[in-house]
C-alpha cells in the first residue's frame, strides 16, 4: 500500500461515493448545529418534505447569539431576534429528533467546546458544523471543517458532503517553547508566517515536539485557527493524551467498543514517507509571545515589536495596512507595549476552556484591573462550574472581571456584548476584522495570560516581564 | 436555484485585499431566519455612516455602480466566517459574479450553492478587468459560462476555468441535495459497512 497522510486515511475511510468526474461524497460522522446558520437549512428540509437522515449523529446547541447574563433561561430576558433564533432551534431539534443542549442545560456552551467535552468528537471522524472554527476538532485527529448553510441542509438530508480532496500541508513546530509562549502564540505565529490565504486548498497537519507537548486544550487552540490561515482543516494525530482525554466522556465508546476503537485510532498517523504538497518548519524556541496590530489575523508581531509601516509591505497589502492602521488608530513605529487598552475579553472557542481560565487567573491573583471593562465568558456551563469549584471565578471577580454564562459573546458580538466605536480590546478570540467585536471596535488578539496581563496594566504587556 | 448561463452587467471595482465576510455582511444582520432581504445591508459598514446615511465614496453608492452585477475584487475575497449570508446578501443586491485572484474556500463553495459564479484569474487578468471596472457606467462585462469567457467593454476576451461539475449545476440550476439523494444506495451501503467496521461512531 502506498504511504498515506493522516488526512488521506480519514478521507479514504469516509468515501461513500466517487463519480467518474472525481466528485466525491464524503460520509459525515458528526454534524454540529447552532442557532445562527441552521434555521434556513431546516426550513429547506421542511419545504422539500425531507427528514434528517441520521438524527443520532446530529447535535445542536445555541451559542452564537445567546445572552451571557444571568436569567437568560427566561425567553423574555432575550432580545427579540435572539429569542427567534433560539426558539427556532428549540423547535427544530424537537421536530427532527436531534440531540440538544438548550440554554438551561449546564452542558450548553460553544459548540466546539461542547463536542469534545461530551465525547462526541473522536479520532478519525469526519465532523462538520456551520461555523468556520469547526477546525478545532482536528485536535483529536478528526477531519473537521466549517460549511455553509446549504451544506448544512445537504448534510442533514444525506449525511454526506460533496467534496474535492485538498492538498496536504505539514506544519512542524520543533523543539521546546520558551517560557510564556502558548498554543495561541504558535497558531498566530504560523498565520503571521503563511498569511490568511497561505493555507487555501490545504488540510494542515500540525506536528513536532512542541505540538506533542501541548495539552488537548492547547492542541484545540492551535487547530481552531487553521481556518484563519485559509486551510480547510487542521489536524493533529491522536496519541495517549488524546485517548486519556476522551476516556470516560459521556459519548465516548466503552468496554469492547473502546478496545475496538483504540485498535483503529492507533493507526491514525501520517506514514513516514507520505507525500506532502507543502512543508513548513518553525523552531519552537523562535516563537515569541505575540499580539496582532491590524485587522487581519496575519497582522501578527512579537509583543516587543513596533507597529509596522504600510510601505514595508508589497502589493495590495500596503493599502490594506494603511487602512488597518487608520482603523486601529495606530502609527508606524509605535511600540506595541505602549498601546493602551480599555477592554479585555477572555473566552471563545479558541481560548475559553478551563486551562485558559487557569492561565489568566494565575496572572490576576490578588490584582485589580486597570481597564474600563473586563469579562470572562467560559466556553461551556461545565467549564464555568469547574472554574467556580477551583476558585477561579472568585479571582476573576475580585480582580474586577465580569463572570458570565457560556456562549460566543464578544468573539463575534452578535449579542449585546459589544465594543463601542474606538474602544480597544485585548481579546483571546480569533478574529480582529473591522467591526468584528462591534462597529468601530479595535481588537488585539493574544493568549489568555497576555490578555490578563493587559487587564492589570491597562496596556499591551509582555507576559515575560511579569511572570 | 436560478440558472447561470450568460450574464451582462456593470462590474464594480473593489481592489481591497482580504475582503472578509464580516465586511460583506456584518453580524448584526445574521439574526434573520430567512435567506432574503440582506441586499440592503451588503457591505453595511463601508456603505453607510453611523447615522445610516450613504457614504458617497463607496463604490456601490456611486450612480454608475448602483446596479452592478459583477464585482472585481482584491486577493482572498470572502475570507472569514462560514456565513452563507455573505452570498445571500450579494445575490439579493444583484451581484451574480465575483472575480478575484483567489477566494476563501468556504465562501467559494457557498457561491455555487446560490447561483453565483466566483471566477479566479491570474493577477494580470484581474488587473485588466479592474481597469475595465473603473470605467463607471461603461464598465460592462459579459460573463459567458457555457464558453468560459469574459468579454470586456472593448470586445477583448479572457478565458477562465471552472470545475465541470459545478458548471453543469450552475448552467442547469440543479439542486445538490436532490442529486445526492439519487445516490442513496451508495450511502446506505457505506453506512452498513461503517456500522460493522466502526460500530462506536
Ligand atoms: S466563539 Fe467565536 S469563533 Fe468560536 S464558534 Fe463562537 S463565534 Fe465562532
mmCIF file of N, CA and C in Angstrom, chain A residues 173-186 189 209-211 213-214 282-290 302-304 447 449-450 462-465 467:
data_model
loop_
_atom_site.group_PDB
_atom_site.id
_atom_site.type_symbol
_atom_site.label_atom_id
_atom_site.label_comp_id
_atom_site.label_asym_id
_atom_site.label_seq_id
_atom_site.Cartn_x
_atom_site.Cartn_y
_atom_site.Cartn_z
ATOM 1 N N UNK A 173 6.394 22.098 14.325
ATOM 2 C CA UNK A 173 6.967 23.013 15.310
ATOM 3 C C UNK A 173 7.955 22.179 16.130
ATOM 4 N N UNK A 174 9.227 22.401 15.921
ATOM 5 C CA UNK A 174 10.230 21.535 16.544
ATOM 6 C C UNK A 174 10.641 22.058 17.918
ATOM 7 N N UNK A 175 11.183 21.169 18.711
ATOM 8 C CA UNK A 175 11.799 21.549 19.990
ATOM 9 C C UNK A 175 10.812 22.072 21.018
ATOM 10 N N UNK A 176 11.345 22.828 21.953
ATOM 11 C CA UNK A 176 10.534 23.303 23.091
ATOM 12 C C UNK A 176 10.142 24.764 22.909
ATOM 13 N N UNK A 177 9.048 25.124 23.544
ATOM 14 C CA UNK A 177 8.643 26.536 23.586
ATOM 15 C C UNK A 177 9.365 27.220 24.738
ATOM 16 N N UNK A 178 9.575 28.530 24.582
ATOM 17 C CA UNK A 178 10.176 29.283 25.682
ATOM 18 C C UNK A 178 9.091 29.653 26.715
ATOM 19 N N UNK A 179 9.502 29.992 27.938
ATOM 20 C CA UNK A 179 8.511 30.349 28.965
ATOM 21 C C UNK A 179 7.622 31.510 28.497
ATOM 22 N N UNK A 180 6.343 31.422 28.813
ATOM 23 C CA UNK A 180 5.407 32.492 28.446
ATOM 24 C C UNK A 180 4.796 32.312 27.067
ATOM 25 N N UNK A 181 5.298 31.350 26.303
ATOM 26 C CA UNK A 181 4.793 31.113 24.943
ATOM 27 C C UNK A 181 3.760 29.989 24.995
ATOM 28 N N UNK A 182 2.604 30.226 24.371
ATOM 29 C CA UNK A 182 1.499 29.282 24.478
ATOM 30 C C UNK A 182 1.039 28.795 23.099
ATOM 31 N N UNK A 183 0.035 27.908 23.130
ATOM 32 C CA UNK A 183 -0.554 27.392 21.891
ATOM 33 C C UNK A 183 -1.053 28.542 21.014
ATOM 34 N N UNK A 184 -1.603 29.568 21.635
ATOM 35 C CA UNK A 184 -2.123 30.703 20.876
ATOM 36 C C UNK A 184 -0.999 31.396 20.111
ATOM 37 N N UNK A 185 0.156 31.497 20.752
ATOM 38 C CA UNK A 185 1.292 32.138 20.086
ATOM 39 C C UNK A 185 1.779 31.290 18.912
ATOM 40 N N UNK A 186 1.695 29.970 19.061
ATOM 41 C CA UNK A 186 2.082 29.087 17.947
ATOM 42 C C UNK A 186 1.166 29.351 16.765
ATOM 43 N N UNK A 189 1.515 32.737 15.196
ATOM 44 C CA UNK A 189 2.798 32.887 14.508
ATOM 45 C C UNK A 189 2.791 32.174 13.159
ATOM 46 N N UNK A 209 7.680 18.241 18.179
ATOM 47 C CA UNK A 209 7.747 18.093 19.636
ATOM 48 C C UNK A 209 6.894 19.137 20.371
ATOM 49 N N UNK A 210 6.926 20.375 19.905
ATOM 50 C CA UNK A 210 6.194 21.435 20.616
ATOM 51 C C UNK A 210 4.686 21.185 20.573
ATOM 52 N N UNK A 211 4.211 20.564 19.495
ATOM 53 C CA UNK A 211 2.786 20.239 19.391
ATOM 54 C C UNK A 211 2.460 19.042 20.296
ATOM 55 N N UNK A 213 3.904 18.242 22.954
ATOM 56 C CA UNK A 213 3.969 18.671 24.356
ATOM 57 C C UNK A 213 2.710 19.403 24.812
ATOM 58 N N UNK A 214 1.911 19.882 23.874
ATOM 59 C CA UNK A 214 0.706 20.634 24.266
ATOM 60 C C UNK A 214 -0.338 19.711 24.868
ATOM 61 N N UNK A 282 8.980 25.372 11.832
ATOM 62 C CA UNK A 282 9.300 26.516 12.685
ATOM 63 C C UNK A 282 9.923 25.970 13.962
ATOM 64 N N UNK A 283 10.989 26.624 14.409
ATOM 65 C CA UNK A 283 11.607 26.193 15.661
ATOM 66 C C UNK A 283 10.787 26.737 16.825
ATOM 67 N N UNK A 284 10.431 25.875 17.761
ATOM 68 C CA UNK A 284 9.656 26.297 18.921
ATOM 69 C C UNK A 284 10.314 27.469 19.640
ATOM 70 N N UNK A 285 11.644 27.417 19.737
ATOM 71 C CA UNK A 285 12.346 28.464 20.512
ATOM 72 C C UNK A 285 12.312 29.819 19.804
ATOM 73 N N UNK A 286 11.972 29.833 18.512
ATOM 74 C CA UNK A 286 11.894 31.110 17.782
ATOM 75 C C UNK A 286 10.539 31.806 17.957
ATOM 76 N N UNK A 287 9.597 31.128 18.582
ATOM 77 C CA UNK A 287 8.273 31.725 18.737
ATOM 78 C C UNK A 287 8.234 32.571 20.008
ATOM 79 N N UNK A 288 7.770 33.815 19.857
ATOM 80 C CA UNK A 288 7.676 34.730 20.999
ATOM 81 C C UNK A 288 6.204 34.919 21.353
ATOM 82 N N UNK A 289 5.912 35.460 22.529
ATOM 83 C CA UNK A 289 4.528 35.858 22.795
ATOM 84 C C UNK A 289 4.158 36.944 21.778
ATOM 85 N N UNK A 290 3.021 36.773 21.112
ATOM 86 C CA UNK A 290 2.669 37.698 20.030
ATOM 87 C C UNK A 290 1.315 38.375 20.276
ATOM 88 N N UNK A 302 5.723 39.916 17.446
ATOM 89 C CA UNK A 302 6.110 39.687 18.835
ATOM 90 C C UNK A 302 5.795 40.942 19.651
ATOM 91 N N UNK A 303 5.426 40.739 20.893
ATOM 92 C CA UNK A 303 4.980 41.842 21.741
ATOM 93 C C UNK A 303 6.060 42.917 21.926
ATOM 94 N N UNK A 304 7.326 42.557 21.774
ATOM 95 C CA UNK A 304 8.354 43.597 21.924
ATOM 96 C C UNK A 304 8.635 44.332 20.601
ATOM 97 N N UNK A 447 -2.888 35.592 23.758
ATOM 98 C CA UNK A 447 -3.173 34.443 24.623
ATOM 99 C C UNK A 447 -3.910 34.902 25.878
ATOM 100 N N UNK A 449 -3.138 34.500 29.040
ATOM 101 C CA UNK A 449 -2.254 35.099 30.046
ATOM 102 C C UNK A 449 -1.898 36.538 29.650
ATOM 103 N N UNK A 450 -1.670 36.742 28.357
ATOM 104 C CA UNK A 450 -1.338 38.098 27.886
ATOM 105 C C UNK A 450 -2.532 39.035 28.045
ATOM 106 N N UNK A 462 4.095 42.519 27.853
ATOM 107 C CA UNK A 462 4.928 41.337 27.619
ATOM 108 C C UNK A 462 4.834 40.442 28.844
ATOM 109 N N UNK A 463 4.215 39.307 28.650
ATOM 110 C CA UNK A 463 3.967 38.395 29.764
ATOM 111 C C UNK A 463 5.266 38.003 30.466
ATOM 112 N N UNK A 464 6.358 37.984 29.704
ATOM 113 C CA UNK A 464 7.636 37.552 30.281
ATOM 114 C C UNK A 464 8.135 38.530 31.337
ATOM 115 N N UNK A 465 7.652 39.772 31.282
ATOM 116 C CA UNK A 465 8.123 40.764 32.248
ATOM 117 C C UNK A 465 7.389 40.696 33.578
ATOM 118 N N UNK A 467 6.024 37.560 34.707
ATOM 119 C CA UNK A 467 5.900 36.184 35.166
ATOM 120 C C UNK A 467 6.699 35.951 36.442
#
